[in-house]
Amino acid sequence: PPSSSPSSPPSSPSSSSPSSPPSSSPSSSPSSPSSSPPSPSPSHTKMKTATNIYIFNLALADTLVLLTLPFQGADILLGFWPFGNALCKTVIAIDYYNMFTSTFTLTAMSVDRYVAICHPIRALDVRTSSKAQAVNVAIWALASVVGVPVAIMGSAQVEDEEIECLVEIPTPQDYWGPVFAVCIFLFSFIIPVLIISVCYSLMIRRLRGVRLLSGSREKDRNLRRITRLVLVVVAVFVGCWTPVQVFVLVQGLGVQPGSETAVAILRFCTALGYVNSCLNPVLYAFLDENFKACFRKFCCASALRRETQVSDRVRSIAKDVALACKTSETVPRPA
């Protein structure tokens, strides 16, 4: 390397010996890009927390269900299902996957917040990104217990001279219909909401009783901010999904909407459940400071890259024009 011999003068190209190694060899230079791998961006490392990994799982479920909305919208507008049996099974499965993964992920986020607030010492071992990823995998596996059978039972059938996409309940339907509806209501809504309520009750009591949780005001501010974010996301989820869950339970128990008003209310409640998937990104953007900072940095970096590309292009064109002008000036003129 050049720094290893400060007393020797730098050799010029004309006086350098062919046998001597070049002083700018990539293998010998410590500043060469190949000698030191690029370190991960601090903002990316800061975003890779247990809470954000759970938020990613929630966003994945929301994205999947939003992809099905054009098909479900066409079904409602046309009055029948025109997309065939395979797509019917896919849409129904995604709906149930979204329902269960969303509730299970919000439950995991609430338990994660509870451990961070009420058991900060244990949280150092429990709240790691690898364990959060394992929990996400377990959530999808649990959701498959319902998602796979529902995909098998889903089919496009003729109902009242129209093709409908629905879940075909096994016979006798008078028995299995209510059992299916009650199980879905309990495991996708009531039990998770009870666990979430217990976690937040314990957290609120802890936050009220202790002024400083971690000995640092900055850390405490972050803990309370993230807890508020999770609480708002959970509250919006419960508010959006309670009406449709109640309607589905009532339908499963054998009470069908008999009037146009009841059908309109059912469709409104179903749409409200899908609105939750649209609201979640807005909540993250307004309530999570790290998310906002990284999003701004991403947008600014993209704009800077575009500006740099444009300026490089302009500089290259200017250089070509200057070179052409210089060449034309050096051409000898005829006498």
mmCIF file of C-alpha atoms in Angstrom:
data_model
loop_
_atom_site.group_PDB
_atom_site.id
_atom_site.type_symbol
_atom_site.label_atom_id
_atom_site.label_comp_id
_atom_site.label_asym_id
_atom_site.label_seq_id
_atom_site.Cartn_x
_atom_site.Cartn_y
_atom_site.Cartn_z
ATOM 1 C CA PRO A 1 0.000 0.000 0.000
ATOM 2 C CA PRO A 2 1.139 3.596 -0.576
ATOM 3 C CA SER A 3 1.012 4.362 3.132
ATOM 4 C CA SER A 4 3.493 1.587 3.956
ATOM 5 C CA SER A 5 6.485 3.496 2.514
ATOM 6 C CA PRO A 6 6.075 7.248 3.080
ATOM 7 C CA SER A 7 9.734 7.960 2.244
ATOM 8 C CA SER A 8 9.590 6.582 -1.287
ATOM 9 C CA PRO A 9 8.357 9.042 -3.943
ATOM 10 C CA PRO A 10 5.399 8.031 -6.103
ATOM 11 C CA SER A 11 6.587 6.515 -9.340
ATOM 12 C CA SER A 12 5.523 8.044 -12.634
ATOM 13 C CA PRO A 13 4.264 5.839 -15.453
ATOM 14 C CA SER A 14 7.387 6.504 -17.555
ATOM 15 C CA SER A 15 9.923 5.523 -14.841
ATOM 16 C CA SER A 16 8.128 2.596 -13.242
ATOM 17 C CA SER A 17 9.776 -0.795 -13.586
ATOM 18 C CA PRO A 18 7.664 -3.539 -15.184
ATOM 19 C CA SER A 19 8.646 -5.931 -12.404
ATOM 20 C CA SER A 20 7.454 -3.640 -9.634
ATOM 21 C CA PRO A 21 3.798 -4.153 -8.580
ATOM 22 C CA PRO A 22 1.470 -1.238 -9.242
ATOM 23 C CA SER A 23 0.891 0.889 -6.183
ATOM 24 C CA SER A 24 -2.875 1.012 -6.712
ATOM 25 C CA SER A 25 -3.482 -2.735 -6.741
ATOM 26 C CA PRO A 26 -7.017 -3.520 -5.554
ATOM 27 C CA SER A 27 -5.810 -6.495 -3.530
ATOM 28 C CA SER A 28 -3.246 -4.468 -1.584
ATOM 29 C CA SER A 29 -5.244 -1.312 -0.989
ATOM 30 C CA PRO A 30 -7.110 -1.316 2.336
ATOM 31 C CA SER A 31 -9.615 1.178 0.948
ATOM 32 C CA SER A 32 -10.621 -1.090 -1.920
ATOM 33 C CA PRO A 33 -14.358 -1.848 -2.019
ATOM 34 C CA SER A 34 -13.675 -5.591 -2.275
ATOM 35 C CA SER A 35 -11.579 -5.688 0.924
ATOM 36 C CA SER A 36 -14.380 -4.553 3.236
ATOM 37 C CA PRO A 37 -18.019 -5.598 2.754
ATOM 38 C CA PRO A 38 -20.539 -2.756 2.946
ATOM 39 C CA SER A 39 -22.086 -2.384 6.359
ATOM 40 C CA PRO A 40 -25.887 -2.464 6.615
ATOM 41 C CA SER A 41 -27.657 0.860 6.641
ATOM 42 C CA PRO A 42 -28.315 2.112 10.203
ATOM 43 C CA SER A 43 -31.893 2.997 9.282
ATOM 44 C CA HIS A 44 -32.545 -0.551 8.026
ATOM 45 C CA THR A 45 -31.051 -1.999 11.213
ATOM 46 C CA LYS A 46 -33.176 0.359 13.287
ATOM 47 C CA MET A 47 -36.324 -0.752 11.477
ATOM 48 C CA LYS A 48 -35.613 -4.481 11.963
ATOM 49 C CA THR A 49 -37.316 -4.753 15.351
ATOM 50 C CA ALA A 50 -39.811 -7.305 16.654
ATOM 51 C CA THR A 51 -42.690 -4.824 16.332
ATOM 52 C CA ASN A 52 -41.830 -3.966 12.724
ATOM 53 C CA ILE A 53 -41.534 -7.651 11.814
ATOM 54 C CA TYR A 54 -45.070 -8.159 13.116
ATOM 55 C CA ILE A 55 -46.200 -5.070 11.189
ATOM 56 C CA PHE A 56 -44.691 -6.594 8.044
ATOM 57 C CA ASN A 57 -46.769 -9.736 8.636
ATOM 58 C CA LEU A 58 -49.885 -7.596 9.038
ATOM 59 C CA ALA A 59 -49.046 -5.673 5.853
ATOM 60 C CA LEU A 60 -48.548 -8.930 3.948
ATOM 61 C CA ALA A 61 -52.003 -10.185 4.966
ATOM 62 C CA ASP A 62 -53.551 -6.797 4.097
ATOM 63 C CA THR A 63 -51.878 -6.760 0.676
ATOM 64 C CA LEU A 64 -53.149 -10.239 -0.163
ATOM 65 C CA VAL A 65 -56.726 -9.390 0.749
ATOM 66 C CA LEU A 66 -56.620 -6.097 -1.177
ATOM 67 C CA LEU A 67 -55.640 -8.062 -4.294
ATOM 68 C CA THR A 68 -58.967 -9.909 -4.063
ATOM 69 C CA LEU A 69 -61.107 -6.756 -3.903
ATOM 70 C CA PRO A 70 -61.505 -6.294 -7.696
ATOM 71 C CA PHE A 71 -62.947 -9.808 -7.968
ATOM 72 C CA GLN A 72 -65.283 -9.334 -5.016
ATOM 73 C CA GLY A 73 -66.357 -5.929 -6.327
ATOM 74 C CA ALA A 74 -67.178 -7.453 -9.711
ATOM 75 C CA ASP A 75 -69.165 -10.194 -7.953
ATOM 76 C CA ILE A 76 -71.320 -7.598 -6.161
ATOM 77 C CA LEU A 77 -71.781 -5.365 -9.232
ATOM 78 C CA LEU A 78 -72.671 -8.201 -11.603
ATOM 79 C CA GLY A 79 -74.795 -10.089 -9.096
ATOM 80 C CA PHE A 80 -73.030 -13.404 -9.770
ATOM 81 C CA TRP A 81 -69.538 -14.936 -9.670
ATOM 82 C CA PRO A 82 -68.012 -14.962 -13.192
ATOM 83 C CA PHE A 83 -64.436 -16.068 -12.423
ATOM 84 C CA GLY A 84 -64.733 -19.841 -12.057
ATOM 85 C CA ASN A 85 -64.177 -22.361 -9.298
ATOM 86 C CA ALA A 86 -60.387 -22.090 -8.833
ATOM 87 C CA LEU A 87 -60.416 -18.331 -8.296
ATOM 88 C CA CYS A 88 -63.405 -18.702 -5.971
ATOM 89 C CA LYS A 89 -61.414 -21.083 -3.749
ATOM 90 C CA THR A 90 -58.415 -18.713 -3.808
ATOM 91 C CA VAL A 91 -60.431 -15.631 -2.824
ATOM 92 C CA ILE A 92 -62.228 -17.439 0.014
ATOM 93 C CA ALA A 93 -58.951 -18.875 1.337
ATOM 94 C CA ILE A 94 -57.257 -15.443 1.277
ATOM 95 C CA ASP A 95 -60.217 -13.923 3.120
ATOM 96 C CA TYR A 96 -59.959 -16.428 5.955
ATOM 97 C CA TYR A 97 -56.154 -16.279 6.000
ATOM 98 C CA ASN A 98 -56.369 -12.497 6.353
ATOM 99 C CA MET A 99 -58.930 -12.772 9.145
ATOM 100 C CA PHE A 100 -56.858 -15.195 11.213
ATOM 101 C CA THR A 101 -53.361 -13.864 10.484
ATOM 102 C CA SER A 102 -54.475 -10.299 11.296
ATOM 103 C CA THR A 103 -55.988 -11.248 14.656
ATOM 104 C CA PHE A 104 -53.136 -13.583 15.587
ATOM 105 C CA THR A 105 -50.520 -10.979 14.582
ATOM 106 C CA LEU A 106 -52.227 -8.237 16.602
ATOM 107 C CA THR A 107 -52.386 -10.630 19.555
ATOM 108 C CA ALA A 108 -48.665 -11.358 19.180
ATOM 109 C CA MET A 109 -47.936 -7.611 18.994
ATOM 110 C CA SER A 110 -49.932 -7.003 22.178
ATOM 111 C CA VAL A 111 -48.129 -9.806 24.031
ATOM 112 C CA ASP A 112 -44.833 -8.398 22.717
ATOM 113 C CA ARG A 113 -45.743 -4.949 24.092
ATOM 114 C CA TYR A 114 -46.761 -6.505 27.410
ATOM 115 C CA VAL A 115 -43.377 -8.246 27.743
ATOM 116 C CA ALA A 116 -41.522 -5.035 26.809
ATOM 117 C CA ILE A 117 -43.415 -2.928 29.371
ATOM 118 C CA CYS A 118 -43.994 -5.317 32.266
ATOM 119 C CA HIS A 119 -40.958 -7.632 31.974
ATOM 120 C CA PRO A 120 -38.115 -5.520 30.515
ATOM 121 C CA ILE A 121 -35.348 -7.904 31.676
ATOM 122 C CA ARG A 122 -36.970 -10.950 30.091
ATOM 123 C CA ALA A 123 -37.694 -8.880 26.984
ATOM 124 C CA LEU A 124 -33.968 -8.798 26.147
ATOM 125 C CA ASP A 125 -34.071 -12.551 25.428
ATOM 126 C CA VAL A 126 -37.649 -12.880 24.200
ATOM 127 C CA ARG A 127 -38.041 -9.858 21.909
ATOM 128 C CA THR A 128 -35.543 -10.686 19.156
ATOM 129 C CA SER A 129 -36.072 -10.399 15.414
ATOM 130 C CA SER A 130 -35.418 -14.118 14.855
ATOM 131 C CA LYS A 131 -38.079 -15.102 17.395
ATOM 132 C CA ALA A 132 -40.530 -12.621 15.879
ATOM 133 C CA GLN A 133 -39.954 -14.215 12.470
ATOM 134 C CA ALA A 134 -40.572 -17.662 13.989
ATOM 135 C CA VAL A 135 -43.827 -16.381 15.510
ATOM 136 C CA ASN A 136 -44.910 -15.080 12.087
ATOM 137 C CA VAL A 137 -44.306 -18.513 10.553
ATOM 138 C CA ALA A 138 -46.308 -20.120 13.374
ATOM 139 C CA ILE A 139 -49.153 -17.636 12.775
ATOM 140 C CA TRP A 140 -49.430 -18.636 9.105
ATOM 141 C CA ALA A 141 -49.271 -22.309 10.063
ATOM 142 C CA LEU A 142 -52.135 -21.842 12.547
ATOM 143 C CA ALA A 143 -54.141 -19.876 9.988
ATOM 144 C CA SER A 144 -53.686 -22.784 7.570
ATOM 145 C CA VAL A 145 -55.686 -24.994 9.953
ATOM 146 C CA VAL A 146 -58.730 -22.999 8.804
ATOM 147 C CA GLY A 147 -57.510 -21.595 5.479
ATOM 148 C CA VAL A 148 -56.809 -24.945 3.794
ATOM 149 C CA PRO A 149 -60.139 -26.648 4.698
ATOM 150 C CA VAL A 150 -62.053 -23.506 3.710
ATOM 151 C CA ALA A 151 -60.264 -23.474 0.341
ATOM 152 C CA ILE A 152 -61.345 -27.094 -0.150
ATOM 153 C CA MET A 153 -64.957 -26.352 0.856
ATOM 154 C CA GLY A 154 -65.167 -23.161 -1.215
ATOM 155 C CA SER A 155 -66.843 -23.534 -4.595
ATOM 156 C CA ALA A 156 -68.803 -21.653 -7.237
ATOM 157 C CA GLN A 157 -72.349 -23.040 -7.057
ATOM 158 C CA VAL A 158 -75.709 -22.202 -8.577
ATOM 159 C CA GLU A 159 -77.929 -20.539 -5.967
ATOM 160 C CA ASP A 160 -81.320 -19.076 -6.981
ATOM 161 C CA GLU A 161 -80.371 -19.400 -10.675
ATOM 162 C CA GLU A 162 -77.174 -17.382 -10.125
ATOM 163 C CA ILE A 163 -73.582 -18.563 -9.690
ATOM 164 C CA GLU A 164 -72.397 -17.762 -6.165
ATOM 165 C CA CYS A 165 -68.941 -18.155 -4.618
ATOM 166 C CA LEU A 166 -69.449 -19.580 -1.129
ATOM 167 C CA VAL A 167 -68.239 -22.052 1.479
ATOM 168 C CA GLU A 168 -70.096 -25.351 1.218
ATOM 169 C CA ILE A 169 -70.808 -26.494 4.784
ATOM 170 C CA PRO A 170 -70.779 -30.310 5.228
ATOM 171 C CA THR A 171 -74.051 -32.100 5.893
ATOM 172 C CA PRO A 172 -75.996 -31.984 8.104
ATOM 173 C CA GLN A 173 -75.772 -28.223 7.617
ATOM 174 C CA ASP A 174 -78.166 -27.528 10.496
ATOM 175 C CA TYR A 175 -75.474 -28.882 12.830
ATOM 176 C CA TRP A 176 -72.186 -27.974 11.135
ATOM 177 C CA GLY A 177 -73.282 -24.474 10.080
ATOM 178 C CA PRO A 178 -73.661 -23.113 13.643
ATOM 179 C CA VAL A 179 -70.578 -25.060 14.825
ATOM 180 C CA PHE A 180 -68.469 -23.556 12.029
ATOM 181 C CA ALA A 181 -69.768 -20.014 12.682
ATOM 182 C CA VAL A 182 -69.235 -20.212 16.459
ATOM 183 C CA CYS A 183 -65.693 -21.635 16.072
ATOM 184 C CA ILE A 184 -64.726 -18.895 13.612
ATOM 185 C CA PHE A 185 -66.170 -16.223 15.916
ATOM 186 C CA LEU A 186 -64.379 -17.587 18.998
ATOM 187 C CA PHE A 187 -60.935 -18.306 17.547
ATOM 188 C CA SER A 188 -60.647 -15.423 15.082
ATOM 189 C CA PHE A 189 -62.173 -12.722 17.278
ATOM 190 C CA ILE A 190 -63.332 -13.289 20.868
ATOM 191 C CA ILE A 191 -60.318 -15.185 22.285
ATOM 192 C CA PRO A 192 -57.693 -12.899 20.620
ATOM 193 C CA VAL A 193 -59.566 -9.762 21.732
ATOM 194 C CA LEU A 194 -59.725 -11.086 25.315
ATOM 195 C CA ILE A 195 -55.959 -11.757 25.306
ATOM 196 C CA ILE A 196 -55.305 -8.289 23.869
ATOM 197 C CA SER A 197 -57.564 -6.674 26.492
ATOM 198 C CA VAL A 198 -55.787 -8.455 29.359
ATOM 199 C CA CYS A 199 -52.362 -7.446 28.008
ATOM 200 C CA TYR A 200 -53.331 -3.797 27.676
ATOM 201 C CA SER A 201 -55.009 -3.702 31.087
ATOM 202 C CA LEU A 202 -51.772 -4.925 32.678
ATOM 203 C CA MET A 203 -49.716 -2.492 30.587
ATOM 204 C CA ILE A 204 -51.874 0.509 31.509
ATOM 205 C CA ARG A 205 -51.603 -0.368 35.184
ATOM 206 C CA ARG A 206 -47.827 -0.666 34.835
ATOM 207 C CA LEU A 207 -47.473 2.604 32.917
ATOM 208 C CA ARG A 208 -49.546 4.476 35.492
ATOM 209 C CA GLY A 209 -47.655 3.032 38.451
ATOM 210 C CA VAL A 210 -44.097 3.619 37.222
ATOM 211 C CA ARG A 211 -42.760 6.977 36.114
ATOM 212 C CA LEU A 212 -39.552 5.633 34.554
ATOM 213 C CA LEU A 213 -39.589 2.117 33.108
ATOM 214 C CA SER A 214 -36.048 1.764 31.785
ATOM 215 C CA GLY A 215 -34.125 4.505 33.596
ATOM 216 C CA SER A 216 -33.967 6.571 30.397
ATOM 217 C CA ARG A 217 -36.542 9.162 29.391
ATOM 218 C CA GLU A 218 -35.785 8.625 25.698
ATOM 219 C CA LYS A 219 -36.337 4.858 25.936
ATOM 220 C CA ASP A 220 -39.506 5.380 27.944
ATOM 221 C CA ARG A 221 -40.800 7.785 25.323
ATOM 222 C CA ASN A 222 -40.179 5.170 22.616
ATOM 223 C CA LEU A 223 -41.867 2.443 24.688
ATOM 224 C CA ARG A 224 -44.966 4.554 25.229
ATOM 225 C CA ARG A 225 -45.040 5.672 21.590
ATOM 226 C CA ILE A 226 -44.875 2.107 20.230
ATOM 227 C CA THR A 227 -47.459 0.969 22.783
ATOM 228 C CA ARG A 228 -49.785 3.744 21.605
ATOM 229 C CA LEU A 229 -49.261 2.690 17.969
ATOM 230 C CA VAL A 230 -50.159 -0.947 18.690
ATOM 231 C CA LEU A 231 -53.167 0.110 20.787
ATOM 232 C CA VAL A 232 -54.547 2.322 17.994
ATOM 233 C CA VAL A 233 -54.031 -0.425 15.381
ATOM 234 C CA VAL A 234 -55.825 -2.936 17.630
ATOM 235 C CA ALA A 235 -58.678 -0.502 18.377
ATOM 236 C CA VAL A 236 -59.208 0.213 14.661
ATOM 237 C CA PHE A 237 -59.149 -3.515 13.929
ATOM 238 C CA VAL A 238 -61.770 -4.280 16.595
ATOM 239 C CA GLY A 239 -63.952 -1.385 15.443
ATOM 240 C CA CYS A 240 -63.816 -2.447 11.789
ATOM 241 C CA TRP A 241 -64.269 -6.183 12.291
ATOM 242 C CA THR A 242 -66.825 -6.395 15.135
ATOM 243 C CA PRO A 243 -69.915 -5.656 12.958
ATOM 244 C CA VAL A 244 -69.084 -8.186 10.237
ATOM 245 C CA GLN A 245 -68.079 -10.829 12.788
ATOM 246 C CA VAL A 246 -71.440 -10.452 14.547
ATOM 247 C CA PHE A 247 -73.334 -10.597 11.240
ATOM 248 C CA VAL A 248 -71.470 -13.742 10.126
ATOM 249 C CA LEU A 249 -72.181 -15.373 13.494
ATOM 250 C CA VAL A 250 -75.889 -14.533 13.243
ATOM 251 C CA GLN A 251 -75.990 -15.888 9.678
ATOM 252 C CA GLY A 252 -74.252 -19.074 10.768
ATOM 253 C CA LEU A 253 -76.858 -19.576 13.476
ATOM 254 C CA GLY A 254 -79.537 -19.646 10.787
ATOM 255 C CA VAL A 255 -80.808 -16.060 10.709
ATOM 256 C CA GLN A 256 -80.606 -14.804 7.112
ATOM 257 C CA PRO A 257 -81.027 -11.123 6.109
ATOM 258 C CA GLY A 258 -84.577 -10.993 4.785
ATOM 259 C CA SER A 259 -84.896 -7.359 3.742
ATOM 260 C CA GLU A 260 -82.911 -5.163 1.372
ATOM 261 C CA THR A 261 -81.911 -2.983 4.328
ATOM 262 C CA ALA A 262 -80.382 -5.957 6.141
ATOM 263 C CA VAL A 263 -78.485 -6.979 2.992
ATOM 264 C CA ALA A 264 -77.188 -3.405 2.574
ATOM 265 C CA ILE A 265 -76.057 -3.317 6.226
ATOM 266 C CA LEU A 266 -74.283 -6.667 5.795
ATOM 267 C CA ARG A 267 -72.435 -5.390 2.728
ATOM 268 C CA PHE A 268 -71.490 -2.190 4.536
ATOM 269 C CA CYS A 269 -70.118 -4.180 7.490
ATOM 270 C CA THR A 270 -68.165 -6.435 5.109
ATOM 271 C CA ALA A 271 -66.694 -3.375 3.389
ATOM 272 C CA LEU A 272 -65.792 -1.959 6.807
ATOM 273 C CA GLY A 273 -63.686 -5.052 7.458
ATOM 274 C CA TYR A 274 -61.759 -4.409 4.242
ATOM 275 C CA VAL A 275 -61.354 -0.726 5.123
ATOM 276 C CA ASN A 276 -59.204 -1.881 8.040
ATOM 277 C CA SER A 277 -56.636 -3.235 5.565
ATOM 278 C CA CYS A 278 -56.532 0.187 3.881
ATOM 279 C CA LEU A 279 -56.231 2.122 7.157
ATOM 280 C CA ASN A 280 -53.271 0.213 8.597
ATOM 281 C CA PRO A 281 -50.583 1.825 6.344
ATOM 282 C CA VAL A 282 -52.002 5.273 7.171
ATOM 283 C CA LEU A 283 -51.777 4.513 10.891
ATOM 284 C CA TYR A 284 -48.153 3.392 10.577
ATOM 285 C CA ALA A 285 -47.269 6.503 8.566
ATOM 286 C CA PHE A 286 -48.791 8.940 11.083
ATOM 287 C CA LEU A 287 -47.966 7.210 14.378
ATOM 288 C CA ASP A 288 -44.571 5.535 13.865
ATOM 289 C CA GLU A 289 -41.696 8.039 13.827
ATOM 290 C CA ASN A 290 -39.140 5.480 12.576
ATOM 291 C CA PHE A 291 -41.459 4.522 9.719
ATOM 292 C CA LYS A 292 -41.899 8.183 8.746
ATOM 293 C CA ALA A 293 -38.150 8.865 8.926
ATOM 294 C CA CYS A 294 -37.234 5.830 6.813
ATOM 295 C CA PHE A 295 -39.992 6.582 4.297
ATOM 296 C CA ARG A 296 -38.766 10.179 3.918
ATOM 297 C CA LYS A 297 -35.195 8.942 3.547
ATOM 298 C CA PHE A 298 -36.277 6.427 0.904
ATOM 299 C CA CYS A 299 -38.182 9.092 -1.069
ATOM 300 C CA CYS A 300 -35.319 11.604 -0.804
ATOM 301 C CA ALA A 301 -32.791 8.955 -1.862
ATOM 302 C CA SER A 302 -34.903 8.074 -4.915
ATOM 303 C CA ALA A 303 -35.207 11.755 -5.866
ATOM 304 C CA LEU A 304 -31.468 12.259 -5.329
ATOM 305 C CA ARG A 305 -30.665 9.263 -7.540
ATOM 306 C CA ARG A 306 -32.861 10.627 -10.320
ATOM 307 C CA GLU A 307 -31.308 14.083 -9.989
ATOM 308 C CA THR A 308 -27.799 12.593 -10.077
ATOM 309 C CA GLN A 309 -28.605 10.571 -13.199
ATOM 310 C CA VAL A 310 -29.965 13.672 -14.948
ATOM 311 C CA SER A 311 -26.950 15.796 -13.973
ATOM 312 C CA ASP A 312 -24.551 13.046 -15.119
ATOM 313 C CA ARG A 313 -26.365 12.882 -18.452
ATOM 314 C CA VAL A 314 -26.199 16.684 -18.862
ATOM 315 C CA ARG A 315 -22.517 16.686 -17.898
ATOM 316 C CA SER A 316 -21.791 13.933 -20.429
ATOM 317 C CA ILE A 317 -23.587 15.837 -23.212
ATOM 318 C CA ALA A 318 -21.732 19.061 -22.332
ATOM 319 C CA LYS A 319 -18.434 17.178 -22.365
ATOM 320 C CA ASP A 320 -19.187 15.708 -25.810
ATOM 321 C CA VAL A 321 -20.111 19.155 -27.172
ATOM 322 C CA ALA A 322 -16.945 20.726 -25.741
ATOM 323 C CA LEU A 323 -14.823 17.923 -27.199
ATOM 324 C CA ALA A 324 -16.455 18.366 -30.610
ATOM 325 C CA CYS A 325 -15.836 22.132 -30.522
ATOM 326 C CA LYS A 326 -12.214 21.599 -29.521
ATOM 327 C CA THR A 327 -11.710 19.082 -32.340
ATOM 328 C CA SER A 328 -13.173 21.490 -34.908
ATOM 329 C CA GLU A 329 -10.842 24.271 -33.713
ATOM 330 C CA THR A 330 -7.718 22.100 -34.069
ATOM 331 C CA VAL A 331 -8.484 21.078 -37.684
ATOM 332 C CA PRO A 332 -6.179 23.150 -39.997
ATOM 333 C CA ARG A 333 -8.040 25.554 -42.246
ATOM 334 C CA PRO A 334 -7.276 25.546 -45.987
ATOM 335 C CA ALA A 335 -5.109 28.450 -47.196
#
